[in-house]
Amino acid sequence: MIIGENKEQVIENIKTCAERGELNEKVEVDDPNISDARKQKLVKKYVKRAGKWRYKPNNYLARMLAWYITARENKDTEFVGLENLEKVSSGAVITCNHFNPLDNTAARSVAKKAGHKRLYIVCQDTNYAMKGMVGFFMHYADTIPITDDGAYMEHVFIRILNKRLSDGNFVLIYPEQEMWYNYRKPRPLKRGAYYYAARCNVPVVSCFVEIRDLPEQESEEFYRTKYVIHVLPPIYPDPDKTVRENSFDMMERDYQQKKAAYEEAYGEELTYEFRDEDIAGWIPKEQRQQMA
């Protein structure tokens, strides 16, 4: 499903960042741009609201809608490596490539295959400024906000995260940081997801989502696509290493697993030289003109 406009500009931003080696930079053009003070206010409001009784009916509705959308978006999704989920009997951090506003449905599908009825998602503070249905999901669909406020992250965020994980839940953290629309390649990872997995002493459920083009067009600019979700071997913190040491080690192991999954799925070595084919389903302007 295509969400948002200005995809040509987004793809041009992806191309520019890839050529510069800036593989974790923001490329979307419609994301909210708000002050630090506004971000902190939004996060505090969310945390306060989540503790109120009036939050529960909206949370239930948001979760049911999220599972409905997950079923609809993944009706043709294939799964590889589901046996790796059998090795995980505790709460866990899920990591996967971030390429679409609805790619969290892939992680939800993995959580469901593991027998979970809920999936918590760590979201950037700016997302809580969104309006409409997207804003509704941000506020009520089992999200956990992150922000640059060190005091919040060290005390409130870690308390919420640890509670969700210790209750046996899966928590999705995008280690690529920013979403790159329909970008097929796994990008270098940021350490946060692995730091928190090590600190909370839970495994990482490592996933890579392969995107296959379909022959039918979804719009003038894009073909329809389908997912193949590769569930890779879980990554556990080493009890003989510090949290910091584990965070670097787990991050590197996860990147290597995702890299290997990409190379096997697409039959080519992973490099970051940009090609039109890097954007799944995209019909470049020149090709569209030839098709007209």
Short mmCIF file of C-alpha atoms in Angstrom, two decimals:
data_model
loop_
_atom_site.label_atom_id
_atom_site.label_comp_id
_atom_site.label_asym_id
_atom_site.label_seq_id
_atom_site.Cartn_x
_atom_site.Cartn_y
_atom_site.Cartn_z
CA MET A 1 0.00 0.00 0.00
CA ILE A 2 1.24 3.48 -0.89
CA ILE A 3 0.97 5.98 1.94
CA GLY A 4 1.92 9.61 1.49
CA GLU A 5 2.77 11.67 -1.56
CA ASN A 6 5.93 13.06 -3.16
CA LYS A 7 7.45 9.63 -3.73
CA GLU A 8 9.61 10.91 -6.59
CA GLN A 9 11.23 13.41 -4.23
CA VAL A 10 11.64 10.73 -1.55
CA ILE A 11 13.37 8.42 -4.04
CA GLU A 12 15.63 11.27 -5.15
CA ASN A 13 16.52 11.85 -1.49
CA ILE A 14 17.29 8.14 -1.08
CA LYS A 15 19.54 8.24 -4.13
CA THR A 16 21.40 11.31 -2.84
CA CYS A 17 21.89 9.85 0.64
CA ALA A 18 23.00 6.47 -0.74
CA GLU A 19 25.58 8.13 -2.96
CA ARG A 20 26.89 10.09 0.02
CA GLY A 21 26.98 7.02 2.25
CA GLU A 22 24.43 8.63 4.59
CA LEU A 23 22.37 5.50 4.98
CA ASN A 24 20.47 6.37 8.16
CA GLU A 25 19.36 9.89 7.22
CA LYS A 26 15.76 11.10 7.00
CA VAL A 27 14.45 11.10 3.42
CA GLU A 28 10.71 11.61 3.90
CA VAL A 29 9.41 15.08 3.04
CA ASP A 30 6.09 15.15 4.91
CA ASP A 31 7.21 14.22 8.44
CA PRO A 32 6.25 16.69 11.19
CA ASN A 33 8.90 19.30 11.99
CA ILE A 34 8.45 20.35 15.62
CA SER A 35 10.51 21.92 18.38
CA ASP A 36 12.22 19.97 21.16
CA ALA A 37 9.84 21.50 23.68
CA ARG A 38 6.86 20.29 21.64
CA LYS A 39 8.35 16.81 21.38
CA GLN A 40 8.77 16.55 25.15
CA LYS A 41 5.22 17.78 25.68
CA LEU A 42 3.84 15.17 23.29
CA VAL A 43 5.75 12.35 24.98
CA LYS A 44 4.69 13.41 28.48
CA LYS A 45 1.08 13.66 27.31
CA TYR A 46 1.25 10.18 25.82
CA VAL A 47 2.71 8.60 28.95
CA LYS A 48 0.11 10.33 31.13
CA ARG A 49 -2.76 9.30 28.86
CA ALA A 50 -1.62 5.66 28.72
CA GLY A 51 -2.19 5.33 32.45
CA LYS A 52 -5.82 6.47 32.32
CA TRP A 53 -8.86 4.22 32.09
CA ARG A 54 -10.11 6.11 29.04
CA TYR A 55 -7.03 4.89 27.14
CA LYS A 56 -8.14 1.25 27.26
CA PRO A 57 -11.12 1.26 24.84
CA ASN A 58 -9.15 3.22 22.23
CA ASN A 59 -6.17 0.91 22.76
CA TYR A 60 -8.39 -2.13 22.20
CA LEU A 61 -9.90 -0.61 19.05
CA ALA A 62 -6.47 0.36 17.70
CA ARG A 63 -5.08 -3.14 18.33
CA MET A 64 -8.04 -4.83 16.60
CA LEU A 65 -7.71 -2.52 13.60
CA ALA A 66 -3.95 -3.14 13.50
CA TRP A 67 -4.48 -6.90 13.41
CA TYR A 68 -7.11 -6.49 10.68
CA ILE A 69 -4.70 -4.41 8.58
CA THR A 70 -1.95 -6.94 9.28
CA ALA A 71 -4.10 -9.79 7.97
CA ARG A 72 -5.08 -7.78 4.89
CA GLU A 73 -1.55 -6.59 4.06
CA ASN A 74 0.03 -10.01 4.57
CA LYS A 75 -2.50 -12.36 3.01
CA ASP A 76 0.08 -13.37 0.40
CA THR A 77 3.18 -13.02 2.60
CA GLU A 78 5.58 -15.95 2.73
CA PHE A 79 7.64 -16.92 5.78
CA VAL A 80 11.09 -18.49 5.83
CA GLY A 81 12.80 -19.70 9.00
CA LEU A 82 9.81 -19.86 11.35
CA GLU A 83 11.56 -22.69 13.19
CA ASN A 84 13.84 -20.04 14.68
CA LEU A 85 10.90 -18.71 16.70
CA GLU A 86 10.77 -21.99 18.60
CA LYS A 87 14.07 -21.04 20.22
CA VAL A 88 12.57 -17.91 21.84
CA SER A 89 10.55 -18.49 25.02
CA SER A 90 10.78 -15.02 26.57
CA GLY A 91 10.13 -11.41 25.68
CA ALA A 92 12.31 -10.21 22.82
CA VAL A 93 13.27 -7.23 20.71
CA ILE A 94 12.32 -7.66 17.04
CA THR A 95 14.47 -5.92 14.44
CA CYS A 96 13.74 -5.64 10.72
CA ASN A 97 14.42 -3.36 7.79
CA HIS A 98 12.25 -0.20 7.73
CA PHE A 99 10.83 0.60 4.30
CA ASN A 100 7.12 1.34 4.61
CA PRO A 101 4.71 2.87 7.15
CA LEU A 102 2.96 -0.53 7.24
CA ASP A 103 6.04 -2.74 7.44
CA ASN A 104 5.27 -3.14 11.14
CA THR A 105 2.57 -5.55 9.93
CA ALA A 106 5.40 -7.90 8.93
CA ALA A 107 6.68 -7.84 12.52
CA ARG A 108 3.12 -8.30 13.79
CA SER A 109 2.81 -11.37 11.60
CA VAL A 110 6.02 -12.78 13.10
CA ALA A 111 4.75 -12.07 16.61
CA LYS A 112 1.48 -13.83 15.81
CA LYS A 113 3.37 -16.86 14.46
CA ALA A 114 5.18 -16.94 17.82
CA GLY A 115 1.83 -17.00 19.66
CA HIS A 116 1.71 -13.35 20.74
CA LYS A 117 -1.51 -11.34 20.76
CA ARG A 118 0.25 -7.99 21.06
CA LEU A 119 3.26 -6.29 19.55
CA TYR A 120 4.73 -3.14 21.07
CA ILE A 121 6.46 -0.69 18.73
CA VAL A 122 9.09 1.89 19.66
CA CYS A 123 8.32 5.14 17.80
CA GLN A 124 10.07 8.48 17.39
CA ASP A 125 8.56 11.40 19.27
CA THR A 126 7.69 13.33 16.09
CA ASN A 127 5.19 10.60 15.13
CA TYR A 128 2.94 11.68 17.99
CA ALA A 129 2.27 14.96 16.19
CA MET A 130 0.56 13.14 13.31
CA LYS A 131 -3.15 13.60 12.77
CA GLY A 132 -6.02 11.48 11.52
CA MET A 133 -5.96 7.69 11.49
CA VAL A 134 -2.15 7.52 11.51
CA GLY A 135 -2.12 9.71 14.61
CA PHE A 136 -4.74 7.50 16.23
CA PHE A 137 -2.52 4.44 15.76
CA MET A 138 0.52 6.32 17.06
CA HIS A 139 -1.30 7.21 20.26
CA TYR A 140 -3.20 3.99 20.93
CA ALA A 141 -1.73 0.95 19.09
CA ASP A 142 0.75 -0.22 21.77
CA THR A 143 3.55 2.20 20.92
CA ILE A 144 6.41 3.31 23.16
CA PRO A 145 7.84 6.78 22.42
CA ILE A 146 11.53 7.63 22.33
CA THR A 147 12.98 11.12 22.48
CA ASP A 148 16.26 12.96 22.95
CA ASP A 149 15.40 13.70 26.59
CA GLY A 150 18.04 11.74 28.51
CA ALA A 151 16.11 11.73 31.79
CA TYR A 152 13.02 10.29 30.10
CA MET A 153 15.01 7.62 28.27
CA GLU A 154 16.96 6.56 31.36
CA HIS A 155 14.00 6.39 33.71
CA VAL A 156 10.57 6.34 32.04
CA PHE A 157 11.36 4.64 28.73
CA ILE A 158 13.52 1.88 30.20
CA ARG A 159 10.87 1.20 32.87
CA ILE A 160 8.11 0.84 30.27
CA LEU A 161 10.29 -1.23 27.94
CA ASN A 162 11.49 -3.56 30.68
CA LYS A 163 7.91 -4.11 31.86
CA ARG A 164 6.73 -5.08 28.37
CA LEU A 165 9.67 -7.43 27.84
CA SER A 166 9.51 -9.01 31.30
CA ASP A 167 5.82 -9.72 30.66
CA GLY A 168 6.95 -11.87 27.74
CA ASN A 169 6.02 -9.50 24.91
CA PHE A 170 7.83 -8.79 21.66
CA VAL A 171 8.90 -5.16 21.09
CA LEU A 172 9.73 -3.87 17.61
CA ILE A 173 12.67 -1.45 17.39
CA TYR A 174 13.82 -0.26 13.97
CA PRO A 175 17.64 -0.23 14.10
CA GLU A 176 17.98 1.50 10.71
CA GLN A 177 16.51 4.59 12.41
CA GLU A 178 14.72 6.21 9.44
CA MET A 179 12.26 4.76 6.93
CA TRP A 180 13.45 4.54 3.31
CA TYR A 181 10.40 3.91 1.16
CA ASN A 182 10.45 0.49 -0.58
CA TYR A 183 14.25 0.31 -0.29
CA ARG A 184 15.18 -3.34 -0.65
CA LYS A 185 18.60 -3.33 1.01
CA PRO A 186 19.34 -3.73 4.72
CA ARG A 187 21.16 -0.61 5.91
CA PRO A 188 23.82 -0.21 8.62
CA LEU A 189 22.29 -0.55 12.07
CA LYS A 190 22.20 1.80 15.05
CA ARG A 191 23.13 0.42 18.47
CA GLY A 192 20.02 1.36 20.46
CA ALA A 193 17.96 -1.78 19.84
CA TYR A 194 20.84 -4.00 20.92
CA TYR A 195 21.73 -1.88 23.94
CA TYR A 196 18.21 -2.24 25.27
CA ALA A 197 18.04 -5.95 24.46
CA ALA A 198 21.30 -6.48 26.36
CA ARG A 199 20.26 -4.24 29.24
CA CYS A 200 16.92 -6.05 29.63
CA ASN A 201 18.65 -9.40 29.04
CA VAL A 202 16.40 -10.55 26.21
CA PRO A 203 17.18 -11.95 22.75
CA VAL A 204 16.85 -10.17 19.45
CA VAL A 205 14.44 -11.76 16.96
CA SER A 206 16.30 -10.90 13.77
CA CYS A 207 14.16 -10.49 10.64
CA PHE A 208 14.73 -9.38 7.08
CA VAL A 209 11.83 -8.58 4.78
CA GLU A 210 12.40 -9.39 1.13
CA ILE A 211 10.18 -7.40 -1.27
CA ARG A 212 9.11 -9.01 -4.54
CA ASP A 213 7.54 -7.10 -7.41
CA LEU A 214 4.22 -8.31 -8.82
CA PRO A 215 3.04 -7.79 -12.42
CA GLU A 216 0.00 -5.68 -11.50
CA GLN A 217 0.36 -1.92 -11.10
CA GLU A 218 -0.78 -0.30 -7.86
CA SER A 219 -0.42 3.21 -9.23
CA GLU A 220 1.14 5.01 -12.19
CA GLU A 221 4.51 4.96 -10.39
CA PHE A 222 4.54 1.57 -8.67
CA TYR A 223 3.84 -2.08 -9.25
CA ARG A 224 2.25 -4.04 -6.44
CA THR A 225 4.63 -5.97 -4.19
CA LYS A 226 4.58 -8.88 -1.77
CA TYR A 227 6.71 -9.73 1.25
CA VAL A 228 8.85 -12.71 2.08
CA ILE A 229 9.73 -12.51 5.77
CA HIS A 230 12.99 -14.20 6.68
CA VAL A 231 13.08 -15.06 10.39
CA LEU A 232 16.77 -15.42 11.18
CA PRO A 233 18.44 -17.14 14.17
CA PRO A 234 17.78 -15.26 17.42
CA ILE A 235 20.69 -13.34 18.93
CA TYR A 236 21.26 -13.62 22.69
CA PRO A 237 23.36 -11.40 24.92
CA ASP A 238 26.51 -13.07 26.24
CA PRO A 239 26.39 -13.23 30.07
CA ASP A 240 30.18 -12.85 30.18
CA LYS A 241 30.10 -9.51 28.37
CA THR A 242 29.04 -6.05 29.52
CA VAL A 243 25.92 -4.38 28.18
CA ARG A 244 28.07 -2.15 26.01
CA GLU A 245 30.12 -5.05 24.64
CA ASN A 246 26.96 -7.04 23.95
CA SER A 247 25.31 -4.12 22.19
CA PHE A 248 28.12 -3.84 19.65
CA ASP A 249 28.43 -7.61 19.23
CA MET A 250 24.69 -8.19 18.79
CA MET A 251 24.42 -5.29 16.35
CA GLU A 252 27.21 -6.66 14.17
CA ARG A 253 25.80 -10.18 14.22
CA ASP A 254 22.36 -8.89 13.26
CA TYR A 255 23.75 -6.85 10.37
CA GLN A 256 25.68 -9.83 9.06
CA GLN A 257 22.55 -12.01 9.24
CA LYS A 258 20.46 -9.44 7.39
CA LYS A 259 23.23 -8.96 4.81
CA ALA A 260 23.45 -12.70 4.20
CA ALA A 261 19.65 -12.94 3.92
CA TYR A 262 19.62 -10.13 1.35
CA GLU A 263 22.38 -11.72 -0.71
CA GLU A 264 20.64 -15.11 -0.70
CA ALA A 265 17.22 -13.62 -1.50
CA TYR A 266 18.36 -11.39 -4.36
CA GLY A 267 21.33 -13.42 -5.56
CA GLU A 268 23.81 -10.56 -5.44
CA GLU A 269 26.41 -9.00 -3.18
CA LEU A 270 25.16 -6.19 -0.94
CA THR A 271 26.57 -2.83 -2.00
CA TYR A 272 25.12 0.64 -1.57
CA GLU A 273 25.64 1.97 -5.08
CA PHE A 274 22.16 3.21 -5.97
CA ARG A 275 20.18 1.60 -8.80
CA ASP A 276 16.56 2.10 -9.78
CA GLU A 277 15.92 -1.55 -8.86
CA ASP A 278 16.74 -0.75 -5.23
CA ILE A 279 13.24 0.72 -4.88
CA ALA A 280 10.80 -2.18 -4.94
CA GLY A 281 8.00 -1.86 -7.47
CA TRP A 282 9.13 1.53 -8.74
CA ILE A 283 8.50 2.50 -12.37
CA PRO A 284 10.97 5.31 -13.17
CA LYS A 285 9.70 8.24 -15.22
CA GLU A 286 11.59 7.20 -18.37
CA GLN A 287 10.07 3.72 -18.20
CA ARG A 288 6.59 5.15 -17.66
CA GLN A 289 6.99 7.29 -20.76
CA GLN A 290 7.95 4.23 -22.80
CA MET A 291 4.92 2.37 -21.47
CA ALA A 292 2.53 5.20 -22.40
#
